[in-house]
Coordinates of C-alpha atoms in Angstrom, one line a residue:
Chain A
M1 CA 4.8 -0.4 -32.4
T2 CA 3.9 1.0 -29.1
T3 CA 6.1 3.4 -27.1
P4 CA 7.5 1.8 -23.8
N5 CA 6.0 3.3 -20.7
P6 CA 8.7 5.4 -19.2
Q7 CA 7.2 4.4 -15.6
L8 CA 8.1 0.6 -16.0
D9 CA 11.1 -1.3 -16.3
A10 CA 11.9 -4.0 -19.0
H11 CA 9.7 -6.5 -16.8
G12 CA 6.8 -4.2 -16.4
R13 CA 7.6 -3.2 -12.9
L14 CA 7.0 0.2 -11.4
K15 CA 10.3 2.4 -11.6
H16 CA 8.7 5.8 -11.7
F17 CA 5.2 6.9 -10.7
L18 CA 4.3 9.7 -13.0
T19 CA 0.7 9.1 -14.1
I20 CA -2.1 6.4 -14.0
D21 CA -2.2 6.7 -17.9
G22 CA -0.8 3.4 -19.5
L23 CA -0.8 1.5 -16.2
S24 CA -2.6 -1.9 -15.8
R25 CA -5.6 -2.8 -13.5
E26 CA -3.2 -5.5 -12.1
L27 CA -0.6 -2.9 -11.2
L28 CA -3.1 -0.5 -9.8
T29 CA -4.5 -3.3 -7.7
E30 CA -0.9 -4.3 -6.6
I31 CA -0.5 -0.6 -5.3
L32 CA -3.7 -0.9 -3.5
D33 CA -2.8 -4.3 -2.0
Q34 CA 0.5 -3.0 -0.7
A35 CA -1.1 0.2 0.6
E36 CA -3.6 -2.1 2.5
G37 CA -0.7 -3.9 4.2
F38 CA 1.0 -0.5 5.0
L39 CA -2.1 0.7 6.9
G40 CA -1.4 -1.5 9.8
V41 CA 2.0 0.3 10.5
A42 CA 0.0 3.2 12.0
Q43 CA -1.2 0.8 14.7
Q44 CA 2.2 -0.1 15.9
A45 CA 3.9 1.4 18.8
V46 CA 6.8 2.1 16.6
K47 CA 5.1 3.5 13.6
K48 CA 8.0 2.6 11.3
V49 CA 9.2 -0.3 9.1
P50 CA 12.7 -0.7 8.1
L51 CA 12.1 -1.5 4.5
C52 CA 13.7 1.7 2.9
R53 CA 16.4 2.2 5.5
G54 CA 19.6 3.7 3.9
K55 CA 17.5 5.3 0.9
V56 CA 17.3 8.9 0.4
V57 CA 14.1 10.6 -0.6
A58 CA 14.2 14.3 -1.8
N59 CA 10.9 16.2 -1.7
L60 CA 11.3 18.6 -4.4
F61 CA 8.3 21.1 -4.2
F62 CA 8.3 23.8 -6.7
E63 CA 4.8 24.7 -5.7
T64 CA 4.0 25.0 -2.2
S65 CA 1.7 22.3 -0.6
T66 CA 1.7 21.6 3.2
R67 CA -0.5 18.6 3.2
T68 CA 0.8 16.5 0.3
R69 CA 4.5 17.3 1.3
T70 CA 3.7 16.1 4.9
T71 CA 2.1 12.9 3.8
F72 CA 5.0 12.2 1.4
E73 CA 7.5 13.1 4.1
L74 CA 5.7 10.8 6.7
A75 CA 5.5 8.1 4.2
A76 CA 9.1 7.9 3.5
K77 CA 9.9 8.2 7.3
R78 CA 7.6 5.5 8.1
L79 CA 9.7 3.5 5.6
S80 CA 12.8 4.5 7.6
A81 CA 14.1 6.5 4.5
D82 CA 16.1 9.7 5.0
V83 CA 14.1 12.7 3.9
L84 CA 15.2 16.0 2.4
N85 CA 12.6 18.6 1.8
L86 CA 13.3 21.5 -0.6
N87 CA 10.9 24.1 -1.4
I88 CA 12.3 25.8 -4.4
S89 CA 10.5 28.8 -5.8
T90 CA 10.4 28.4 -9.7
S91 CA 12.0 30.7 -12.3
S92 CA 9.8 31.1 -15.2
T93 CA 12.6 31.9 -17.7
A94 CA 15.3 29.0 -16.9
K95 CA 13.1 26.3 -15.7
G96 CA 14.6 23.4 -17.6
E97 CA 18.1 24.5 -16.6
T98 CA 17.1 24.9 -13.1
L99 CA 15.4 21.6 -12.9
L100 CA 18.4 19.7 -14.5
D101 CA 20.8 21.5 -12.3
T102 CA 18.8 20.5 -9.2
L103 CA 18.6 17.0 -10.3
R104 CA 22.3 16.7 -11.1
N105 CA 23.3 18.2 -7.6
L106 CA 20.9 16.0 -5.6
E107 CA 21.9 12.9 -7.7
A108 CA 25.6 13.8 -6.6
M109 CA 24.3 13.4 -3.0
H110 CA 23.1 10.0 -3.5
V111 CA 19.4 10.7 -3.5
D112 CA 17.6 7.6 -4.5
M113 CA 14.0 9.1 -5.2
F114 CA 12.6 12.6 -6.1
V115 CA 8.9 13.3 -5.1
V116 CA 8.2 16.4 -7.4
R117 CA 5.5 18.9 -7.4
H118 CA 5.5 21.6 -10.1
A119 CA 3.1 24.0 -11.8
E120 CA 4.1 22.9 -15.2
S121 CA 2.6 19.9 -16.7
G122 CA 5.2 17.3 -17.7
T123 CA 7.7 18.1 -15.3
A124 CA 7.8 14.7 -13.7
H125 CA 8.1 13.0 -17.0
F126 CA 10.8 15.4 -17.8
M127 CA 12.7 14.5 -14.8
A128 CA 12.3 10.9 -15.2
A129 CA 13.7 11.2 -18.7
H130 CA 16.9 12.8 -17.4
A131 CA 17.3 11.0 -14.2
A132 CA 20.1 8.5 -13.6
P133 CA 19.2 4.9 -14.1
H134 CA 19.3 4.2 -10.4
V135 CA 16.9 7.1 -9.6
S136 CA 13.1 7.1 -9.2
I137 CA 10.8 9.8 -9.8
V138 CA 7.2 10.2 -8.0
N139 CA 4.8 12.8 -9.4
A140 CA 3.2 14.7 -6.4
G141 CA 1.2 16.9 -8.9
D142 CA 2.3 18.6 -12.2
G143 CA 0.2 21.5 -13.6
R144 CA -3.2 20.4 -14.9
H145 CA -1.8 16.9 -16.0
A146 CA -1.6 14.3 -13.2
H147 CA -1.7 13.7 -9.3
P148 CA -1.7 10.0 -9.4
T149 CA -0.8 9.2 -5.7
Q150 CA -4.0 11.4 -4.8
A151 CA -6.1 9.3 -7.2
M152 CA -4.9 6.0 -5.8
L153 CA -5.5 7.2 -2.1
D154 CA -9.1 7.9 -3.4
M155 CA -9.1 4.5 -5.0
L156 CA -8.2 2.8 -1.7
T157 CA -10.6 4.7 0.3
I158 CA -13.3 3.8 -2.2
R159 CA -12.3 0.1 -2.1
R160 CA -12.4 -0.1 1.5
H161 CA -16.1 1.0 1.6
K162 CA -17.2 -0.4 -1.9
P163 CA -14.9 -3.5 -2.6
D164 CA -16.5 -4.3 -6.2
F165 CA -15.2 -1.7 -8.7
D166 CA -17.2 -3.4 -11.4
Q167 CA -20.5 -2.5 -9.6
L168 CA -20.0 1.3 -8.9
S169 CA -21.3 4.7 -10.0
V170 CA -18.8 7.3 -9.1
A171 CA -19.7 11.0 -9.6
I172 CA -16.9 13.6 -9.7
V173 CA -18.1 17.3 -9.0
G174 CA -16.4 20.5 -9.6
D175 CA -13.6 22.0 -11.6
I176 CA -12.8 19.1 -13.9
L177 CA -11.0 21.4 -16.5
H178 CA -8.2 22.5 -14.4
S179 CA -8.1 19.5 -12.0
R180 CA -5.0 17.2 -12.2
V181 CA -6.8 15.2 -9.6
A182 CA -9.9 14.6 -11.5
R183 CA -8.0 13.6 -14.6
S184 CA -5.9 10.9 -12.6
Q185 CA -9.2 9.9 -10.7
M186 CA -11.1 9.4 -14.1
L187 CA -8.2 7.2 -15.5
A188 CA -7.9 5.2 -12.3
L189 CA -11.6 4.4 -12.0
R190 CA -11.8 3.4 -15.6
T191 CA -8.8 1.4 -15.4
L192 CA -9.9 -0.3 -12.2
G193 CA -13.2 -1.4 -14.1
V194 CA -15.9 1.2 -12.8
P195 CA -18.5 1.0 -15.4
D196 CA -20.3 4.5 -14.6
V197 CA -18.0 7.5 -14.1
R198 CA -19.9 10.8 -14.2
V199 CA -18.4 14.3 -14.2
I200 CA -20.6 17.1 -13.0
A201 CA -19.6 20.8 -13.5
P202 CA -20.6 24.0 -15.0
R203 CA -20.0 24.0 -18.8
T204 CA -17.1 26.5 -18.3
L205 CA -15.1 24.0 -16.2
L206 CA -15.5 20.9 -18.3
P207 CA -12.7 19.9 -20.9
T208 CA -14.0 19.6 -24.4
R209 CA -14.7 15.9 -25.4
V210 CA -14.1 15.0 -21.9
E211 CA -16.7 12.0 -22.5
E212 CA -14.8 10.5 -25.5
A213 CA -11.4 11.0 -24.0
F214 CA -12.1 9.5 -20.6
G215 CA -15.1 7.2 -21.1
V216 CA -17.2 9.3 -18.6
T217 CA -20.8 10.9 -18.6
A218 CA -21.0 14.6 -18.3
Y219 CA -23.6 16.3 -16.3
H220 CA -24.4 19.9 -15.5
D221 CA -27.0 19.3 -12.8
L222 CA -25.7 18.1 -9.4
S223 CA -28.9 16.4 -8.4
E224 CA -29.4 14.5 -11.4
G225 CA -25.6 13.6 -11.5
V226 CA -25.3 12.1 -8.3
R227 CA -28.6 10.1 -8.6
D228 CA -28.1 6.6 -7.3
A229 CA -24.2 7.1 -7.2
D230 CA -22.2 5.0 -4.7
V231 CA -19.4 7.6 -4.4
V232 CA -19.4 11.4 -4.7
I233 CA -16.1 13.0 -5.0
M234 CA -16.1 16.8 -4.7
L235 CA -13.0 18.8 -6.0
R236 CA -11.7 22.1 -4.7
I237 CA -12.5 25.1 -6.4
Q238 CA -9.7 27.6 -6.6
R239 CA -10.9 30.9 -5.5
E240 CA -9.1 32.6 -8.6
R241 CA -11.5 31.0 -11.0
M242 CA -14.2 33.1 -9.4
N243 CA -12.4 36.1 -10.7
S244 CA -11.7 34.8 -14.2
A245 CA -15.3 34.7 -15.5
L246 CA -15.4 30.7 -15.3
L247 CA -17.6 31.0 -12.4
P248 CA -20.0 33.7 -11.4
S249 CA -19.6 33.8 -7.5
E250 CA -18.9 31.5 -4.7
H251 CA -22.5 32.0 -3.5
E252 CA -23.9 31.0 -6.9
Y253 CA -21.5 28.2 -7.4
F254 CA -22.8 26.6 -4.1
Q255 CA -26.3 27.3 -5.1
L256 CA -25.8 25.2 -8.2
F257 CA -23.0 22.7 -7.3
G258 CA -22.7 22.8 -3.6
L259 CA -23.3 19.5 -2.1
T260 CA -26.0 19.5 0.6
E261 CA -27.7 16.9 2.5
E262 CA -30.7 17.6 0.3
R263 CA -28.8 17.0 -2.8
L264 CA -27.1 14.0 -1.5
A265 CA -30.4 12.4 -0.9
T266 CA -30.6 11.4 -4.5
A267 CA -27.4 9.3 -4.3
K268 CA -27.5 5.8 -2.7
P269 CA -28.3 5.6 0.9
E270 CA -24.8 4.3 1.6
A271 CA -23.1 6.6 -0.6
I272 CA -19.6 8.0 0.5
V273 CA -18.5 11.5 0.2
M274 CA -14.9 12.5 -0.6
H275 CA -12.9 15.5 -1.0
P276 CA -9.1 16.1 -1.7
G277 CA -8.9 18.8 0.9
P278 CA -8.7 21.5 2.0
I279 CA -12.4 22.0 1.8
N280 CA -14.0 25.5 1.1
R281 CA -16.9 25.0 3.5
G282 CA -20.0 26.5 2.1
V283 CA -18.5 26.5 -1.5
E284 CA -17.9 22.9 -2.5
M285 CA -20.0 21.5 0.3
D286 CA -22.0 22.1 3.5
S287 CA -20.2 21.6 6.8
Q288 CA -23.1 19.2 7.7
V289 CA -22.0 17.1 4.7
A290 CA -18.3 17.6 5.3
D291 CA -18.5 16.2 8.8
G292 CA -21.5 14.0 8.2
R293 CA -21.7 10.2 8.6
R294 CA -21.0 9.6 4.9
S295 CA -17.9 11.7 4.7
V296 CA -14.6 9.7 4.4
I297 CA -12.4 12.7 3.9
L298 CA -10.3 12.1 7.0
E299 CA -9.8 8.5 5.9
Q300 CA -8.5 9.7 2.7
V301 CA -5.6 11.5 4.7
T302 CA -4.8 8.3 6.6
N303 CA -4.9 6.3 3.4
G304 CA -2.7 8.9 1.5
I305 CA 0.3 7.8 3.7
A306 CA -0.3 4.2 3.2
V307 CA -0.6 4.6 -0.7
R308 CA 2.6 6.8 -0.8
M309 CA 4.4 4.1 1.2
A310 CA 3.4 1.6 -1.2
V311 CA 4.4 3.6 -4.3
M312 CA 7.7 4.6 -2.8
S313 CA 8.6 1.0 -1.7
M314 CA 7.6 -0.5 -5.1
C315 CA 9.7 1.9 -7.0
L316 CA 12.7 1.8 -4.6
G317 CA 12.5 -2.1 -4.3
N318 CA 12.7 -2.2 -8.0
Q319 CA 15.6 0.0 -8.5
H320 CA 18.4 -2.4 -8.2
L321 CA 16.9 -5.4 -9.5
G322 CA 18.0 -4.7 -13.1
S323 CA 17.2 -7.2 -15.7
Q324 CA 16.9 -10.1 -13.3
S325 CA 13.4 -11.4 -12.9
Q326 CA 11.9 -10.9 -9.4
E327 CA 12.4 -14.2 -7.7
E328 CA 10.2 -15.6 -4.8
A329 CA 11.9 -14.5 -1.7
T330 CA 13.0 -17.4 0.5
H331 CA 10.9 -17.7 3.6
A332 CA 12.9 -19.7 6.2
Chain B
M1 CA 1.6 -33.6 -7.9
S2 CA 3.4 -36.8 -7.9
K3 CA 3.6 -38.8 -4.6
S4 CA 7.3 -38.4 -4.5
D5 CA 7.0 -34.6 -4.0
I6 CA 5.5 -35.3 -0.6
W7 CA 8.1 -35.4 2.1
K8 CA 5.4 -35.7 5.0
D9 CA 1.8 -36.4 4.5
A10 CA -1.2 -35.0 6.3
A11 CA -1.3 -37.8 9.1
E12 CA 2.5 -37.5 9.9
I13 CA 2.0 -33.7 10.2
E14 CA -0.8 -33.9 12.5
A15 CA 1.0 -36.4 14.6
A16 CA 4.0 -33.8 14.8
I17 CA 1.7 -31.1 15.6
D18 CA 0.3 -33.3 18.5
T19 CA 3.8 -33.7 19.9
M20 CA 4.6 -30.0 19.4
T21 CA 1.3 -29.3 21.5
E22 CA 2.5 -31.7 24.4
R23 CA 5.8 -30.2 24.4
L24 CA 4.7 -26.7 24.5
R25 CA 2.3 -27.5 27.2
E26 CA 5.1 -29.0 29.3
R27 CA 7.2 -25.9 28.8
L28 CA 4.4 -23.5 29.6
E29 CA 3.6 -25.3 32.9
R30 CA 7.4 -25.6 33.8
R31 CA 7.8 -21.9 33.4
G32 CA 4.5 -21.0 35.1
I33 CA 3.1 -19.4 32.0
E34 CA -0.8 -19.3 32.1
R35 CA -1.9 -16.8 29.3
P36 CA 0.5 -17.1 26.5
L37 CA -0.3 -15.3 23.4
M38 CA 0.3 -17.2 20.2
I39 CA 1.4 -15.6 16.8
G40 CA 1.8 -17.2 13.6
I41 CA 4.0 -16.1 10.7
H42 CA 2.4 -15.9 7.2
T43 CA 1.6 -18.1 5.6
G44 CA 2.4 -21.7 6.7
G45 CA 3.2 -20.6 10.3
V46 CA -0.3 -19.4 10.5
W47 CA -1.8 -22.6 9.5
V48 CA 0.4 -24.7 12.1
A49 CA -0.4 -22.1 14.7
E50 CA -4.0 -22.4 14.2
R51 CA -3.9 -26.3 15.0
L52 CA -1.6 -25.5 18.1
H53 CA -3.9 -22.7 19.3
A54 CA -7.0 -25.0 19.1
R55 CA -5.3 -28.0 20.8
L56 CA -3.7 -26.0 23.7
G57 CA -7.1 -24.3 24.2
L58 CA -5.7 -20.9 24.3
A59 CA -8.1 -18.1 25.5
E60 CA -6.4 -15.3 23.7
P61 CA -7.2 -14.9 19.9
L62 CA -4.5 -15.9 17.6
G63 CA -2.3 -13.2 16.1
H64 CA -0.5 -13.3 12.8
L65 CA 2.7 -11.6 11.5
D66 CA 3.7 -10.7 7.9
I67 CA 7.4 -10.0 8.0
S68 CA 7.4 -8.6 4.4
F69 CA 8.3 -5.2 5.5
Y70 CA 11.2 -6.3 7.7
R71 CA 13.0 -8.4 5.3
D72 CA 16.8 -8.0 5.0
D73 CA 16.8 -8.8 1.3
F74 CA 14.4 -6.0 0.0
S75 CA 16.9 -4.2 -2.0
R76 CA 17.8 -7.5 -3.6
V77 CA 14.4 -8.9 -4.3
G78 CA 12.2 -5.9 -4.1
M79 CA 8.5 -6.0 -2.7
H80 CA 7.0 -9.2 -1.9
P81 CA 3.9 -9.5 -4.0
Q82 CA 1.5 -10.7 -1.5
V83 CA 1.7 -8.7 1.6
R84 CA -1.1 -9.2 4.3
P85 CA -1.3 -6.7 7.3
S86 CA 0.1 -8.2 10.5
Y87 CA -2.8 -8.7 13.3
L88 CA -1.8 -8.8 16.9
P89 CA -5.3 -8.9 18.9
V90 CA -3.9 -7.6 22.2
G91 CA -0.8 -5.5 23.1
V92 CA 2.5 -7.6 23.5
D93 CA 3.9 -5.6 26.3
D94 CA 5.0 -8.0 29.2
R95 CA 3.3 -11.0 27.5
H96 CA 4.8 -14.4 27.1
L97 CA 4.5 -15.0 23.1
I98 CA 4.7 -18.4 21.3
L99 CA 5.9 -17.5 17.8
V100 CA 5.0 -20.2 15.2
D101 CA 6.4 -20.9 11.8
D102 CA 6.4 -23.7 9.4
V103 CA 10.2 -23.9 8.5
L104 CA 13.3 -22.7 10.4
Q105 CA 16.3 -22.6 8.1
S106 CA 18.4 -19.6 7.8
G107 CA 16.9 -17.8 10.8
R108 CA 16.3 -14.8 8.9
T109 CA 12.6 -14.8 8.9
I110 CA 12.5 -15.2 12.8
R111 CA 15.0 -12.4 13.1
A112 CA 12.7 -10.2 11.0
A113 CA 9.6 -11.4 13.1
H114 CA 11.4 -10.5 16.2
N115 CA 11.9 -7.0 14.8
V116 CA 8.1 -6.7 14.0
L117 CA 7.1 -7.9 17.6
F118 CA 9.4 -5.4 19.3
D119 CA 7.9 -2.6 17.1
Y120 CA 4.6 -3.6 18.6
G121 CA 5.8 -3.7 22.3
R122 CA 8.2 -5.3 24.5
P123 CA 7.1 -9.0 25.3
A124 CA 8.2 -10.8 28.5
S125 CA 9.5 -13.7 26.6
V126 CA 9.3 -15.2 23.1
T127 CA 9.2 -19.1 22.6
L128 CA 9.9 -20.3 19.0
A129 CA 7.8 -23.3 17.7
V130 CA 8.3 -24.7 14.2
L131 CA 7.1 -27.6 12.3
L132 CA 10.5 -28.4 10.8
E133 CA 14.0 -27.3 11.9
R134 CA 16.3 -27.9 9.1
D135 CA 20.0 -27.4 8.1
G136 CA 21.2 -24.2 6.9
R137 CA 21.5 -21.7 9.9
E138 CA 22.8 -18.3 9.1
L139 CA 22.2 -16.7 12.4
P140 CA 22.2 -17.7 16.0
I141 CA 18.5 -18.6 16.2
A142 CA 17.1 -21.9 17.3
A143 CA 13.6 -23.4 17.7
D144 CA 12.5 -24.2 21.4
V145 CA 9.9 -26.7 20.0
A146 CA 10.2 -28.4 16.7
G147 CA 7.9 -31.1 15.0
F148 CA 10.6 -32.4 12.7
E149 CA 14.4 -32.0 12.6
A150 CA 16.1 -32.9 9.5
G151 CA 19.0 -32.3 7.1
F152 CA 18.6 -31.6 3.5
G153 CA 21.0 -30.6 0.6
A154 CA 21.4 -26.9 0.0
D155 CA 19.5 -27.3 -3.2
E156 CA 16.6 -28.9 -1.8
Q157 CA 13.4 -26.8 -1.1
I158 CA 10.8 -27.9 1.7
K159 CA 7.5 -26.0 1.8
L160 CA 4.3 -26.5 3.7
S161 CA 1.3 -26.8 1.5
G162 CA -2.2 -26.0 3.1
P163 CA -4.2 -24.9 4.7
E164 CA -6.2 -28.2 4.3
P165 CA -4.6 -30.9 4.3
L166 CA -1.2 -29.9 5.5
L167 CA 1.5 -31.5 3.4
M168 CA 5.1 -31.0 3.5
L169 CA 6.5 -30.8 -0.2
R170 CA 10.0 -31.3 -1.3
A171 CA 11.6 -30.0 -4.4
R172 CA 15.1 -29.3 -5.9
R173 CA 15.7 -25.6 -6.1
G174 CA 15.4 -24.4 -9.7
A175 CA 14.4 -27.9 -11.4
N176 CA 10.8 -28.0 -9.9
P177 CA 10.1 -24.9 -8.0
I178 CA 7.5 -25.1 -5.3
R179 CA 4.9 -22.3 -5.6

């Protein structure tokens, strides 16, 4: 017997968005389709739709992140939800208690959705397990585990340039070992049918058995790894890794794994370059590449708002449907 | 599909669209509107609008609206599964708009469409053209031009099938739902 997916309701509809793991290709495609629709909202004079009017979304960031929090805040506001931003410094001793207290207090204020970022893997799942039945949880990054909305905004960016996932070669370069983004990206790419997913990293920054676990191919040479790739995704290198013997130095990392025009030349001529930001210029990639014609990095930011609107509205829209099946809405 | 499912066949619908074209032309002339902007509501409204747009020979490209994000029943029915982005080729500020839909019943879709339009700008006027105006109004919204006007039972569903040919299908709600 399979364990029911805690993210889905009894009818397979999205209730929480915690991880890509266990979600179907159809559901991921639905998120992308919805996001595509939301992209147009930014073109309106009034950049808002009334879809989630009356809903309350709390951004609960136990780990600071200006960019992600801002895009979640903007997404909720574009859906006309009310937004609470809470930056909570975490206590290492009484995390569970603090989390539950916070959850209960905010639930008492009639919050409908929590967007949670936390340094500990599994926090979003923990909150989903303890949240009241009418409350949704969206994972905005937990430990090394998952960052599903980042992965989905990357999928939307890829699809807008390369619509056929079944034909793609995608290379992910950098600190795969510590990256929740990379984990979610690998799962999303494989679920969406990408046949050739490559991970390129120094041996110290690759998880053991990554190939078997995620159905990807590992490379240790950048030029070889990006050869004939359609998409090259660069990951952010945390500077503290340089001091922990996992990497020799920024300079040496760039020499071996930094993306330059020259190295990118082995990829397909129309290959796109992505990065979750913020970029360490001259470490992960040259400025020439970051600002070049193949860079879609700023599109990723724009697409991030639309994807977060899609996820939030799907979860919030499914909250009160209970056990009834989703009926075709009357169009008259 | 059996013949009895069809309420109006393609020829009857094309004739009704001819009539709508003439009424719209008269209305535009009477009001001195020279360059209206036509906007169809997804999905059936766009099919009707495409025909009206061609017959009126309008210069501006046709726009289309998806009102899914403006529905007033979102918390009851959730997200509409097939959302298409709205597309307005030019700004709506100070423009005379012709809004086109297939069926006007409760008026809630048109109310939502108004909200979408006003989030794009402030039009000079909005004319509403629908292929079928039927019973069941829930809001004070009426068509300026209608191809058909008819009464049906509350349990009867009328839906436009298309895009080619256009057929109006009739079914009893719940018994034989139209997809």
